Coordinates of C-alpha atoms in Angstrom, one line a residue:
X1316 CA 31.2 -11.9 93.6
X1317 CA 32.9 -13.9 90.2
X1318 CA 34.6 -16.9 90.4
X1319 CA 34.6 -20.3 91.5
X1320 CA 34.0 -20.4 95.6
X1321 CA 35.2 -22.9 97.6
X1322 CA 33.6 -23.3 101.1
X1323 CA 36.4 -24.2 103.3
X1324 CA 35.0 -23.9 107.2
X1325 CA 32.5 -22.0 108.7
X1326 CA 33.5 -21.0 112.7
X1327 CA 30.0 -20.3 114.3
X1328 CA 30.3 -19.3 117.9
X1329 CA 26.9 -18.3 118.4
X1330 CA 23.2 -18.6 116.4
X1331 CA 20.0 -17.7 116.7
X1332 CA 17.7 -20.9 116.4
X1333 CA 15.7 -18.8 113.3
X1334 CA 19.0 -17.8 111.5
X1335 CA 19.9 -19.9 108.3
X1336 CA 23.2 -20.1 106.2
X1337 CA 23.1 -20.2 102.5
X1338 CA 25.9 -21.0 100.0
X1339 CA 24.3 -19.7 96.9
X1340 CA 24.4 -16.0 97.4
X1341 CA 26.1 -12.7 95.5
X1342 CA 27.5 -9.9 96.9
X1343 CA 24.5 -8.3 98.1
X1344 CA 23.0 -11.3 99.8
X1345 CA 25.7 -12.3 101.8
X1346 CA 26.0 -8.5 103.1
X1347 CA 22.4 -8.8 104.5
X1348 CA 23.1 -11.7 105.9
X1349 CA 25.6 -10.8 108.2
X1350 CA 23.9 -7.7 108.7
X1351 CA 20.4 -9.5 109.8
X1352 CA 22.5 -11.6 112.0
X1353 CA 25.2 -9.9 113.6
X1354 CA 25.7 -12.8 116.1
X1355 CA 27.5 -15.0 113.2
X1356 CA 30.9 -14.9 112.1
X1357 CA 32.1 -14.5 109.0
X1358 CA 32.9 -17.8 107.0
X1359 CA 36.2 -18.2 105.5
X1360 CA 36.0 -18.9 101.9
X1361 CA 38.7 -19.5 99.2
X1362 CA 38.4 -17.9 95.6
X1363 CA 39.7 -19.9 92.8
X1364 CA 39.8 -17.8 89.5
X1365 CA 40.7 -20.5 86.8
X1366 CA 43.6 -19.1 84.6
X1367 CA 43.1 -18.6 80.9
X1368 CA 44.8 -21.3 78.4
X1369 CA 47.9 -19.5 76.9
X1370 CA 48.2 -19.5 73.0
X1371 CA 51.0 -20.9 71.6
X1372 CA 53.5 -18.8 70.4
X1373 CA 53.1 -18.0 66.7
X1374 CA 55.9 -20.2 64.9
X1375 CA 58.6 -18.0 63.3
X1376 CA 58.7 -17.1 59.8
X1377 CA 60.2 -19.1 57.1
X1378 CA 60.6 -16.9 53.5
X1379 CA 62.3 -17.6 50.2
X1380 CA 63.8 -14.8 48.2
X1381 CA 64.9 -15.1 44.7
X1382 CA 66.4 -12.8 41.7
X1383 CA 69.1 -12.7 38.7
X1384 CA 72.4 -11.1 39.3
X1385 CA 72.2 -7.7 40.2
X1386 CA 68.4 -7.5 40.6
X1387 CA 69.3 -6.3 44.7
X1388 CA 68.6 -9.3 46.1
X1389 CA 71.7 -9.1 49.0
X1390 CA 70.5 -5.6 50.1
X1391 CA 67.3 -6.1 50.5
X1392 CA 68.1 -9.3 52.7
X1393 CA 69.7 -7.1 55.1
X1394 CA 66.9 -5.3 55.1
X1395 CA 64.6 -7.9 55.9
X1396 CA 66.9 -9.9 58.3
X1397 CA 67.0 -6.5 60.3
X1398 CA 63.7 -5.4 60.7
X1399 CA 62.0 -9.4 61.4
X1400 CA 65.6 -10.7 62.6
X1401 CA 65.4 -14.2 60.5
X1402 CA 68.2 -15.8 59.7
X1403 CA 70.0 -15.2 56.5
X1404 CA 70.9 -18.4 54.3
X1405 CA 72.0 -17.8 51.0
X1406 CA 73.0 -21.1 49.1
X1407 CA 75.5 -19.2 47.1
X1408 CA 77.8 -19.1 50.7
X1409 CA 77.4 -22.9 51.4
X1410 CA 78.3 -23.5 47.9
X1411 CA 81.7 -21.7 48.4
X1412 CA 82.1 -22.8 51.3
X1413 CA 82.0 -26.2 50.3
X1414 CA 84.3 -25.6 47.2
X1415 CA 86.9 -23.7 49.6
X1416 CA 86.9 -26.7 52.2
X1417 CA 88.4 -28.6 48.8
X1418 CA 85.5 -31.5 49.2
X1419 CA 84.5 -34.0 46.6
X1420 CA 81.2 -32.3 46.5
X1421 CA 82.6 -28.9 46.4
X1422 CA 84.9 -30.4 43.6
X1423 CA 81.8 -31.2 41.6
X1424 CA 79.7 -28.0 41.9
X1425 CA 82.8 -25.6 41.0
X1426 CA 82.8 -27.2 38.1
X1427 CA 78.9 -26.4 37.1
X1428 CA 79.2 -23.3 38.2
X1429 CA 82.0 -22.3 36.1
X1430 CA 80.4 -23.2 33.3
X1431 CA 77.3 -21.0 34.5
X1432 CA 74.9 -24.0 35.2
X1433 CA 73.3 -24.7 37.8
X1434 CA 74.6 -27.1 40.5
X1435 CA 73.0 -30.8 40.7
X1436 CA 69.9 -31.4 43.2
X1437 CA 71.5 -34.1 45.6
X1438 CA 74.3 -31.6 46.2
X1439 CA 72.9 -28.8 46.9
X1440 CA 69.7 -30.2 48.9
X1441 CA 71.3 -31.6 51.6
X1442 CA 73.6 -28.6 52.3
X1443 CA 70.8 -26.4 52.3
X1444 CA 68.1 -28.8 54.3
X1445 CA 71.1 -29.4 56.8
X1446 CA 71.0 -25.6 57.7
X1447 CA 67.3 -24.9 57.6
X1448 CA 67.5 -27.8 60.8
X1449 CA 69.6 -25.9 62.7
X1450 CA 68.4 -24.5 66.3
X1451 CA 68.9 -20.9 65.3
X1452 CA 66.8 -21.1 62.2
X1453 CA 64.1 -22.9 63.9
X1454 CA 63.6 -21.0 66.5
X1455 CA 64.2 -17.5 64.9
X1456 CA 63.0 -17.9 61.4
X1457 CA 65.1 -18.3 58.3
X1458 CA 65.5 -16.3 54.7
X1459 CA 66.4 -18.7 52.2
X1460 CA 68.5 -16.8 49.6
X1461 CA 69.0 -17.8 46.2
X1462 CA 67.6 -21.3 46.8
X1463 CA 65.1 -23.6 45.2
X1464 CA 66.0 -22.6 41.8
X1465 CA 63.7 -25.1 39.8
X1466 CA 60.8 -26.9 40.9
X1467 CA 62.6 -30.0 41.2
X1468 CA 64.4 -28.6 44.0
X1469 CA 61.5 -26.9 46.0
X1470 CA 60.2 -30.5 45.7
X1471 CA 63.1 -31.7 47.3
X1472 CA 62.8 -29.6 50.1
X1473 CA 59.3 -30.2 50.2
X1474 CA 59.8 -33.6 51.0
X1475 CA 62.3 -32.7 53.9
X1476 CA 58.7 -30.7 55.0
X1477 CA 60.3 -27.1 54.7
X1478 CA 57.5 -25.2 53.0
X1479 CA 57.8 -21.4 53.2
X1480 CA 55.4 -18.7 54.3
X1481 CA 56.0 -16.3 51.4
X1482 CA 58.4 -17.1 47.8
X1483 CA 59.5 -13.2 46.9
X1484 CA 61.0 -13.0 43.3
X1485 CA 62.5 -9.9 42.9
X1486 CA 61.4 -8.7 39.4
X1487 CA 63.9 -5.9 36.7
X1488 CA 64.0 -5.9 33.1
X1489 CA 66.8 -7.9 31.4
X1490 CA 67.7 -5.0 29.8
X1491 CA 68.8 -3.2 33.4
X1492 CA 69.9 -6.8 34.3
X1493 CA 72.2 -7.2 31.9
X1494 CA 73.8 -3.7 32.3
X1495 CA 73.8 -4.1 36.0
X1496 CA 75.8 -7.4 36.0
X1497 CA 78.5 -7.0 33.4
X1498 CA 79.4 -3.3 35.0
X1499 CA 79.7 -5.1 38.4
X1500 CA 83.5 -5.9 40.0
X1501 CA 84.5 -7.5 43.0
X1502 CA 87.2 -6.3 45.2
X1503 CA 89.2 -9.7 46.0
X1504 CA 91.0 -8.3 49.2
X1505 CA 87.8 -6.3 50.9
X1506 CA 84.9 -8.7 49.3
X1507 CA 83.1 -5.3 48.7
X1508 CA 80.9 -4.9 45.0
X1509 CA 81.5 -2.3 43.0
X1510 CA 80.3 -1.0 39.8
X1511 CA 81.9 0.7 37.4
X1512 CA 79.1 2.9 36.1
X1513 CA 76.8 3.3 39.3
X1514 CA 79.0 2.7 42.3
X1515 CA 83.0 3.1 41.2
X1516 CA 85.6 2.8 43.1
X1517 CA 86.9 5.3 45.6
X1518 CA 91.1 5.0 44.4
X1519 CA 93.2 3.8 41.2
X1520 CA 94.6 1.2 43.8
X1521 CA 91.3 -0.7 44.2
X1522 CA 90.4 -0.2 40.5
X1523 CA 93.5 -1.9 39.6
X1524 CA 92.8 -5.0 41.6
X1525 CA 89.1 -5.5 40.9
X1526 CA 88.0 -8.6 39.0
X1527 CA 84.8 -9.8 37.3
X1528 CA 82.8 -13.0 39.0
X1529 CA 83.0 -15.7 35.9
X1530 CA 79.0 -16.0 36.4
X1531 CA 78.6 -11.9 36.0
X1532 CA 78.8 -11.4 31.8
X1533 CA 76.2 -10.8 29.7
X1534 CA 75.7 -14.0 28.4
X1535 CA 75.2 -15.7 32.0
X1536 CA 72.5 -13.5 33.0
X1537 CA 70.6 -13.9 30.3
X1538 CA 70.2 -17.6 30.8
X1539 CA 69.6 -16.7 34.6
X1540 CA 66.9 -14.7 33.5
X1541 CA 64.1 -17.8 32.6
X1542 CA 64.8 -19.4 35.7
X1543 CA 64.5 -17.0 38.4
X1544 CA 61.1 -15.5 36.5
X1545 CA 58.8 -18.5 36.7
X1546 CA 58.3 -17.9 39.9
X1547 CA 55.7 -15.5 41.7
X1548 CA 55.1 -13.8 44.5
X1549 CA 56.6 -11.2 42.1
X1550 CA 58.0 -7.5 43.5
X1551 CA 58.9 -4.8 40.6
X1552 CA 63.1 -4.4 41.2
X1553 CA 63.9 -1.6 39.3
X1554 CA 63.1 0.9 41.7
X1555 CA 65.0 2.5 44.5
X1556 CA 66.1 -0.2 46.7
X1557 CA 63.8 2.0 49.5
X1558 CA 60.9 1.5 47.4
X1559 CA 61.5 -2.1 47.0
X1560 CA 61.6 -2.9 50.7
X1561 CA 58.5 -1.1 51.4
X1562 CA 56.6 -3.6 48.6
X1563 CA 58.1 -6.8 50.5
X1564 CA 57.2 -5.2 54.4
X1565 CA 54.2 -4.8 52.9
X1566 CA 53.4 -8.2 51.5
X1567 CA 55.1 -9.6 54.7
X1568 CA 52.8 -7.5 57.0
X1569 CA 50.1 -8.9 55.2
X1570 CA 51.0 -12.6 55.2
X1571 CA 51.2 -12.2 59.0
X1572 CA 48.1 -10.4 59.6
X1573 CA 46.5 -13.2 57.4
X1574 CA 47.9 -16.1 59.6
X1575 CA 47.1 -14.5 62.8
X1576 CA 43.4 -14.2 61.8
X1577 CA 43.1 -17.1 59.7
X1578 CA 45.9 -19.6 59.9
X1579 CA 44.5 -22.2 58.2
X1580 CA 44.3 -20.1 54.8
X1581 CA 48.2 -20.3 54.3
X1582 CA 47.6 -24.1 54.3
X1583 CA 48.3 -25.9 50.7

């Protein structure tokens, strides 16, 4: 018998003077011990089986993304935020939302951006680091899209103690870069991309109305280009947009097979 017995209350009626009771016994022992003495009933006895200590629950995962303009970066977060269900934050969107809600802040970074630089640390931190807190991105997992950008803001958010599981940098030559972005237009009533080359649009109408984002010319990309490549974990971008999901699953799947087995060696 396994287990833990507790002996709760024998209920003797009868015994024979030369019959004994043991509490150390297995299976087999106690069997020929009520069969050598039929005149003894059965003790009651109480079988604790002590429960296994649960694991935690493995803590959700947190991933940075980053690329130039027009390196696929927005499709393959969809892909990513469907197949592990993290939640998508992309620092572009709380920029413009701050600039459409008219604030001094949003006031500020308009202006950098329009003049293709990037927008100052101790505006952008504090958007971003306010997100990241909330409930739904801590308990599901986030994808941080387009943000740190220098090391001076992955510092910063650093010391707020967001570090993430895996930095992808989405890799394509300038060359494609550069051809991608300046054929790219937006559709200002539908917010769909097009491009003129790869992906036109479907009527005259919509060609009519599409316009060019001030940070997509030739020019902007290229100074894009040095600081979105000093990064690593590095994934090549100029292949079908297929092909590049399968590299980031797969350095994904691995990072989580590593934790499981050895947490401590994602540790820095």
């Amino acid at each position: 018998m396994a287990g833990c017995v507790n002996y709760i209350s024998p209920h003797v009626t009868r015994c024979s003077p030369r019959a004994s009771l043991s509490l150390s016994f297995s299976g087999d022992s106690v069997h020929s011990l009520f069969r050598r003495s039929p005149s003894i009933t059965a003790p009651r006895f109480q079988v604790v089986v002590a429960a296994e200590k649960a694991e935690p629950p493995p803590s959700p995962l947190k991933i940075m993304i980053s690329g130039a303009p027009a390196s696929g970066k927005g499709t393959q977060c969809e892909l990513i935020t469907q197949k592990y269900g993290l939640v998508h934050i992309s620092a572009g969107d709380l920029l413009r939302a701050e600039i459409a809600s008219g604030s001094e802040n949003g006031r500020l970074a308009k202006e950098h951006m329009e003049k293709g630089q990037l927008v100052p640390n101790e505006i952008v931190v504090m958007m971003v680091k306010d997100r990241l807190s909330q409930t739904d991105a801590e308990q599901n997992g986030w994808l941080l899209d387009g943000y740190p950008r220098s090391s001076s803001q992955a510092t910063a958010l650093q010391g707020f103690g967001f570090h993430p599981d895996l930095f992808i940098v989405l890799e394509v030559p300038e060359d494609i870069l550069v051809e991608r972005v300046v054929g790219r237009r937006l559709d200002p009533v539908t917010g769909k991309i097009y491009h003129l080359k790869y992906s036109p649009p479907e009527t005259e109408e919509i060609a009519a109305r599409l316009t060019q984002r001030f940070d997509d010319t030739e020019e902007k990309a290229s100074q894009y280009l040095y600081i979105c490549f000093c990064f690593s974990r590095k994934i090549k971008g100029n292949r079908p947009k297929e092909e590049v999901f399968t590299q980031i699953d797969t350095a994904l799947s691995e990072m989580l097979q590593q934790r499981n087995t050895d947490p401590s060696s994602l540790l820095s």
